[in-house]
Coordinates of N, CA and C in Angstrom, one line a residue:
M239 N -29.5 -39.6 35.1 CA -29.1 -39.7 33.8 C -27.6 -39.9 33.7
K240 N -27.1 -40.8 32.9 CA -25.7 -41.1 32.8 C -25.0 -40.2 31.8
E241 N -23.8 -39.7 32.2 CA -23.0 -38.8 31.3 C -22.4 -39.6 30.2
P242 N -22.3 -39.0 29.0 CA -21.7 -39.8 27.9 C -20.2 -40.0 28.2
D243 N -19.7 -41.1 27.7 CA -18.3 -41.5 27.8 C -17.4 -40.6 27.0
R244 N -17.9 -40.1 25.8 CA -17.1 -39.3 25.0 C -18.0 -38.2 24.3
L245 N -17.4 -37.2 23.8 CA -18.1 -36.2 23.1 C -18.8 -36.7 21.9
D246 N -19.9 -36.1 21.6 CA -20.6 -36.5 20.3 C -19.7 -36.1 19.1
S247 N -19.9 -36.7 18.0 CA -19.0 -36.5 16.9 C -18.9 -35.1 16.4
S248 N -20.0 -34.3 16.4 CA -20.0 -32.9 15.9 C -19.1 -32.1 16.8
M249 N -19.2 -32.3 18.1 CA -18.4 -31.5 19.0 C -16.9 -31.9 18.9
D250 N -16.7 -33.2 18.8 CA -15.3 -33.7 18.6 C -14.7 -33.1 17.3
S251 N -15.4 -33.0 16.2 CA -15.0 -32.4 15.0 C -14.7 -30.9 15.2
G252 N -15.5 -30.2 15.9 CA -15.3 -28.8 16.1 C -14.1 -28.5 16.9
L253 N -13.8 -29.4 17.9 CA -12.6 -29.2 18.7 C -11.4 -29.5 17.9
Q254 N -11.5 -30.5 17.0 CA -10.3 -30.8 16.2 C -10.0 -29.6 15.2
K255 N -11.1 -29.0 14.7 CA -10.9 -27.8 13.8 C -10.2 -26.7 14.6
M256 N -10.7 -26.4 15.8 CA -10.2 -25.4 16.6 C -8.7 -25.6 16.9
A257 N -8.4 -26.9 17.3 CA -7.0 -27.2 17.6 C -6.1 -27.0 16.3
S258 N -6.6 -27.4 15.2 CA -5.9 -27.3 13.9 C -5.6 -25.8 13.6
L259 N -6.7 -25.0 13.8 CA -6.5 -23.5 13.5 C -5.4 -23.0 14.5
R260 N -5.5 -23.3 15.7 CA -4.5 -22.8 16.7 C -3.0 -23.3 16.3
A261 N -2.9 -24.5 15.8 CA -1.6 -25.0 15.4 C -1.1 -24.2 14.2
H262 N -2.0 -23.9 13.2 CA -1.6 -23.1 12.1 C -1.2 -21.7 12.5
Q263 N -1.9 -21.1 13.4 CA -1.5 -19.8 13.9 C -0.2 -19.8 14.5
R264 N 0.1 -20.8 15.4 CA 1.4 -20.9 16.0 C 2.5 -21.1 15.0
C265 N 2.2 -21.9 14.0 CA 3.2 -22.2 12.9 C 3.4 -20.9 12.1
R266 N 2.4 -20.2 11.8 CA 2.5 -18.9 11.1 C 3.4 -17.9 11.9
Q267 N 3.1 -17.8 13.1 CA 3.8 -16.8 14.0 C 5.3 -17.3 14.1
G268 N 5.5 -18.6 14.2 CA 6.9 -19.1 14.3 C 7.6 -18.9 13.0
A269 N 6.9 -19.1 11.9 CA 7.6 -19.0 10.6 C 8.0 -17.6 10.4
C270 N 7.1 -16.6 10.7 CA 7.5 -15.2 10.5 C 8.6 -14.8 11.5
S271 N 8.5 -15.3 12.7 CA 9.6 -14.9 13.6 C 10.9 -15.5 13.1
W272 N 10.9 -16.7 12.6 CA 12.1 -17.3 12.1 C 12.6 -16.5 10.8
S273 N 11.7 -16.1 10.0 CA 12.1 -15.4 8.8 C 12.7 -14.0 9.2
N274 N 12.1 -13.4 10.2 CA 12.6 -12.1 10.6 C 14.0 -12.2 11.2
A275 N 14.2 -13.3 12.0 CA 15.5 -13.6 12.5 C 16.6 -13.8 11.4
L276 N 16.2 -14.6 10.4 CA 17.1 -14.8 9.3 C 17.5 -13.5 8.6
A277 N 16.4 -12.6 8.4 CA 16.7 -11.3 7.7 C 17.6 -10.5 8.6
A278 N 17.4 -10.5 9.9 CA 18.2 -9.7 10.8 C 19.6 -10.2 10.8
N279 N 19.9 -11.4 10.5 CA 21.2 -12.0 10.4 C 21.8 -12.0 9.0
F280 N 21.2 -11.2 8.1 CA 21.6 -11.0 6.7 C 21.5 -12.3 5.9
Q281 N 20.7 -13.2 6.3 CA 20.4 -14.4 5.5 C 19.1 -14.2 4.6
Y282 N 19.2 -13.2 3.7 CA 18.1 -12.8 3.0 C 17.4 -13.8 2.1
E283 N 18.2 -14.6 1.4 CA 17.7 -15.6 0.5 C 16.9 -16.7 1.3
E284 N 17.4 -17.1 2.4 CA 16.7 -18.0 3.3 C 15.4 -17.4 3.9
A285 N 15.5 -16.1 4.3 CA 14.4 -15.4 4.8 C 13.3 -15.4 3.8
I286 N 13.6 -15.1 2.5 CA 12.6 -15.0 1.5 C 11.9 -16.4 1.4
K287 N 12.7 -17.4 1.4 CA 12.1 -18.8 1.3 C 11.2 -19.1 2.4
T288 N 11.5 -18.7 3.6 CA 10.7 -19.1 4.7 C 9.4 -18.1 4.8
Y289 N 9.6 -16.9 4.4 CA 8.4 -16.0 4.3 C 7.4 -16.6 3.3
K290 N 7.9 -17.1 2.2 CA 7.0 -17.7 1.2 C 6.4 -19.0 1.7
E291 N 7.1 -19.7 2.5 CA 6.5 -20.9 3.1 C 5.3 -20.6 4.0
T292 N 5.2 -19.4 4.5 CA 4.0 -19.0 5.3 C 2.8 -19.0 4.5
Y293 N 2.9 -18.9 3.1 CA 1.8 -18.9 2.2 C 1.0 -20.1 2.4
E294 N 1.6 -21.2 2.8 CA 0.9 -22.5 3.0 C -0.2 -22.4 4.1
H295 N 0.0 -21.5 5.0 CA -0.8 -21.4 6.2 C -1.8 -20.2 6.2
E296 N -1.5 -19.2 5.4 CA -2.4 -18.1 5.3 C -2.0 -17.3 4.0
T297 N -3.0 -16.6 3.5 CA -2.8 -15.7 2.4 C -1.8 -14.6 2.8
P298 N -0.8 -14.3 2.0 CA 0.1 -13.3 2.4 C -0.6 -11.9 2.4
N299 N 0.0 -11.0 3.2 CA -0.6 -9.7 3.3 C 0.5 -8.6 3.1
C300 N 0.1 -7.4 3.2 CA 1.0 -6.3 2.9 C 2.3 -6.4 3.7
I301 N 2.2 -6.8 4.9 CA 3.4 -6.9 5.8 C 4.4 -7.9 5.2
T302 N 3.9 -9.1 5.0 CA 4.8 -10.2 4.5 C 5.4 -9.8 3.1
Y303 N 4.5 -9.2 2.2 CA 5.1 -8.8 0.9 C 6.2 -7.7 1.1
S304 N 6.0 -6.8 2.1 CA 7.0 -5.8 2.3 C 8.3 -6.4 2.8
Y305 N 8.2 -7.3 3.7 CA 9.4 -8.0 4.3 C 10.1 -8.7 3.2
I306 N 9.4 -9.4 2.3 CA 10.1 -10.0 1.1 C 10.7 -9.0 0.2
G307 N 10.0 -7.9 0.0 CA 10.6 -6.8 -0.8 C 11.8 -6.3 -0.2
E308 N 11.8 -6.1 1.1 CA 13.0 -5.6 1.7 C 14.2 -6.5 1.6
C309 N 13.9 -7.8 1.7 CA 15.0 -8.8 1.6 C 15.6 -8.7 0.2
Y310 N 14.7 -8.6 -0.9 CA 15.2 -8.5 -2.2 C 16.0 -7.2 -2.4
E311 N 15.5 -6.1 -1.8 CA 16.2 -4.9 -1.8 C 17.6 -5.0 -1.2
R312 N 17.8 -5.7 -0.1 CA 19.1 -5.9 0.5 C 20.0 -6.7 -0.3
L313 N 19.4 -7.6 -1.2 CA 20.2 -8.4 -2.1 C 20.5 -7.6 -3.4
N314 N 20.1 -6.4 -3.4 CA 20.2 -5.5 -4.6 C 19.5 -6.1 -5.8
D315 N 18.5 -6.8 -5.6 CA 17.6 -7.4 -6.6 C 16.4 -6.4 -6.7
F316 N 16.6 -5.3 -7.3 CA 15.6 -4.2 -7.2 C 14.3 -4.5 -8.0
E317 N 14.4 -5.2 -9.1 CA 13.2 -5.6 -9.8 C 12.3 -6.4 -9.0
N318 N 12.8 -7.5 -8.3 CA 11.9 -8.3 -7.4 C 11.5 -7.5 -6.2
A319 N 12.3 -6.7 -5.7 CA 11.9 -5.8 -4.5 C 10.7 -5.0 -4.9
L320 N 10.8 -4.3 -6.1 CA 9.7 -3.5 -6.6 C 8.5 -4.3 -6.7
L321 N 8.6 -5.5 -7.3 CA 7.4 -6.3 -7.5 C 6.7 -6.6 -6.2
Y322 N 7.5 -6.9 -5.1 CA 6.9 -7.3 -3.8 C 6.3 -6.0 -3.1
Y323 N 7.0 -4.9 -3.2 CA 6.4 -3.7 -2.7 C 5.1 -3.3 -3.3
E324 N 5.0 -3.5 -4.6 CA 3.8 -3.3 -5.4 C 2.7 -4.2 -5.0
K325 N 3.1 -5.5 -4.7 CA 2.1 -6.5 -4.2 C 1.6 -6.0 -2.8
A326 N 2.5 -5.5 -2.0 CA 2.0 -5.0 -0.7 C 1.0 -3.9 -0.8
L327 N 1.3 -3.0 -1.8 CA 0.4 -1.8 -2.0 C -0.9 -2.2 -2.6
L328 N -0.9 -3.3 -3.4 CA -2.2 -3.8 -3.9 C -3.0 -4.4 -2.8
D329 N -2.4 -5.0 -1.8 CA -3.1 -5.5 -0.6 C -3.6 -4.4 0.3
S330 N -2.8 -3.4 0.5 CA -3.2 -2.2 1.3 C -2.4 -1.0 0.9
E331 N -3.2 -0.1 0.2 CA -2.5 1.1 -0.3 C -2.2 2.1 0.8
D332 N -2.6 1.8 2.0 CA -2.3 2.7 3.1 C -1.2 2.2 4.0
Y333 N -0.4 1.3 3.5 CA 0.7 0.7 4.2 C 2.0 1.6 3.9
A334 N 2.3 2.5 4.8 CA 3.3 3.5 4.5 C 4.7 2.9 4.3
D335 N 5.0 1.8 5.1 CA 6.3 1.2 4.9 C 6.5 0.7 3.5
A336 N 5.5 0.2 2.9 CA 5.6 -0.3 1.5 C 5.9 0.9 0.5
W337 N 5.3 2.0 0.8 CA 5.6 3.2 0.0 C 7.0 3.6 0.2
L338 N 7.5 3.6 1.4 CA 9.0 3.9 1.6 C 9.8 2.9 0.8
G339 N 9.6 1.6 1.0 CA 10.4 0.6 0.2 C 10.3 0.9 -1.3
K340 N 9.2 1.1 -1.8 CA 9.0 1.4 -3.2 C 9.8 2.6 -3.6
A341 N 9.8 3.7 -2.8 CA 10.5 4.9 -3.1 C 12.0 4.6 -3.1
I342 N 12.5 3.8 -2.1 CA 14.0 3.5 -2.1 C 14.4 2.8 -3.3
V343 N 13.6 1.8 -3.7 CA 13.9 0.9 -4.8 C 13.9 1.8 -6.1
L344 N 12.9 2.6 -6.3 CA 12.8 3.4 -7.5 C 14.0 4.4 -7.6
D345 N 14.4 4.9 -6.4 CA 15.5 5.8 -6.4 C 16.8 5.0 -6.8
H346 N 17.0 3.8 -6.4 CA 18.1 3.0 -6.8 C 18.0 2.7 -8.3
L347 N 16.9 2.6 -8.9 CA 16.7 2.4 -10.3 C 16.7 3.7 -11.1
N348 N 17.2 4.8 -10.5 CA 17.3 6.1 -11.1 C 16.0 6.6 -11.6
K349 N 14.9 6.3 -10.8 CA 13.6 6.9 -11.1 C 13.2 7.8 -9.9
S350 N 14.0 8.8 -9.7 CA 13.9 9.6 -8.5 C 12.6 10.4 -8.5
L351 N 12.0 10.8 -9.6 CA 10.8 11.6 -9.6 C 9.6 10.7 -9.1
E352 N 9.6 9.4 -9.6 CA 8.6 8.5 -9.2 C 8.8 8.1 -7.7
A353 N 10.1 8.0 -7.3 CA 10.4 7.7 -5.9 C 9.9 8.9 -5.0
Y354 N 10.1 10.1 -5.5 CA 9.6 11.3 -4.7 C 8.1 11.2 -4.4
H355 N 7.3 10.8 -5.4 CA 5.9 10.7 -5.3 C 5.6 9.6 -4.2
C356 N 6.3 8.6 -4.3 CA 6.1 7.5 -3.3 C 6.4 7.9 -1.9
I357 N 7.5 8.5 -1.7 CA 7.9 8.9 -0.4 C 7.0 10.0 0.2
K358 N 6.5 10.8 -0.7 CA 5.5 11.8 -0.2 C 4.2 11.1 0.2
K359 N 3.8 10.0 -0.4 CA 2.6 9.3 0.0 C 2.9 8.7 1.3
A360 N 4.1 8.1 1.6 CA 4.4 7.5 2.9 C 4.3 8.6 4.0
I361 N 4.8 9.8 3.7 CA 4.7 10.9 4.7 C 3.3 11.3 4.9
E362 N 2.5 11.4 3.8 CA 1.1 11.7 4.0 C 0.4 10.7 4.9
L363 N 0.8 9.5 4.8 CA 0.1 8.4 5.7 C 0.6 8.5 7.1
D364 N 1.9 8.8 7.3 CA 2.5 8.9 8.6 C 3.6 9.9 8.6
D365 N 3.3 11.1 9.1 CA 4.3 12.2 9.0 C 5.2 12.2 10.3
S366 N 5.1 11.2 11.2 CA 5.9 11.2 12.4 C 7.1 10.2 12.2
E367 N 7.2 9.5 11.1 CA 8.3 8.6 11.0 C 9.5 9.2 10.4
A368 N 10.6 9.3 11.1 CA 11.8 10.0 10.7 C 12.5 9.4 9.5
D369 N 12.4 8.0 9.3 CA 12.9 7.4 8.2 C 12.3 7.9 6.9
Y370 N 11.0 8.2 6.9 CA 10.4 8.7 5.7 C 10.9 10.1 5.3
W371 N 11.1 11.0 6.3 CA 11.6 12.3 6.1 C 13.1 12.3 5.6
Y372 N 13.9 11.3 6.2 CA 15.2 11.2 5.7 C 15.3 10.8 4.3
A373 N 14.5 9.8 3.9 CA 14.5 9.3 2.5 C 14.0 10.4 1.6
C374 N 13.0 11.2 2.1 CA 12.5 12.3 1.3 C 13.6 13.3 1.0
S375 N 14.4 13.6 2.0 CA 15.5 14.6 1.8 C 16.6 14.1 0.9
E376 N 16.9 12.8 1.0 CA 17.8 12.2 0.0 C 17.4 12.3 -1.4
I377 N 16.1 12.0 -1.6 CA 15.5 12.0 -3.0 C 15.5 13.5 -3.5
E378 N 15.0 14.4 -2.6 CA 15.0 15.8 -3.0 C 16.4 16.3 -3.4
E379 N 17.4 15.9 -2.7 CA 18.8 16.3 -3.0 C 19.1 15.8 -4.4
K380 N 18.8 14.5 -4.7 CA 19.1 14.0 -6.0 C 18.4 14.8 -7.1
L381 N 17.1 15.2 -6.8 CA 16.3 15.9 -7.8 C 16.8 17.4 -7.9
G382 N 17.7 17.8 -7.0 CA 18.2 19.2 -7.1 C 17.2 20.2 -6.3
C383 N 16.3 19.7 -5.5 CA 15.4 20.5 -4.8 C 16.1 21.2 -3.6
I384 N 17.1 20.5 -3.0 CA 17.9 21.0 -1.9 C 19.4 20.8 -2.2
E385 N 20.2 21.6 -1.5 CA 21.6 21.4 -1.7 C 22.2 21.0 -0.4

């Protein structure tokens, strides 16, 4: 029996889909890495733009939304930061970093009591993270709970 010269069309199509998926995954990983590098170099507006470009390759998730929220926070655009932290929490209410971000932003907006409830939620989810405890103490001091 003679071997076929080329793959049948259904197998060829499957391989093309698999290659396309891998290309999208590499692109997504590269885009996030690039966005993270931009944010680390204080280029927050460009980082936001490139994070949002990842939407073309996959549905955003709580992590991407939180990264965008943090970039807006660093730009002192607290309304947009709050919007993206809330999007992160809609995606996953168990994402402690989004609760931290929301707490910090609410505190900047002089909504310290709401911020306190958010930071307590972050601590409830992960009580080993020092940043959560530090933020909690800062908020408690503002609220007059500690001196």
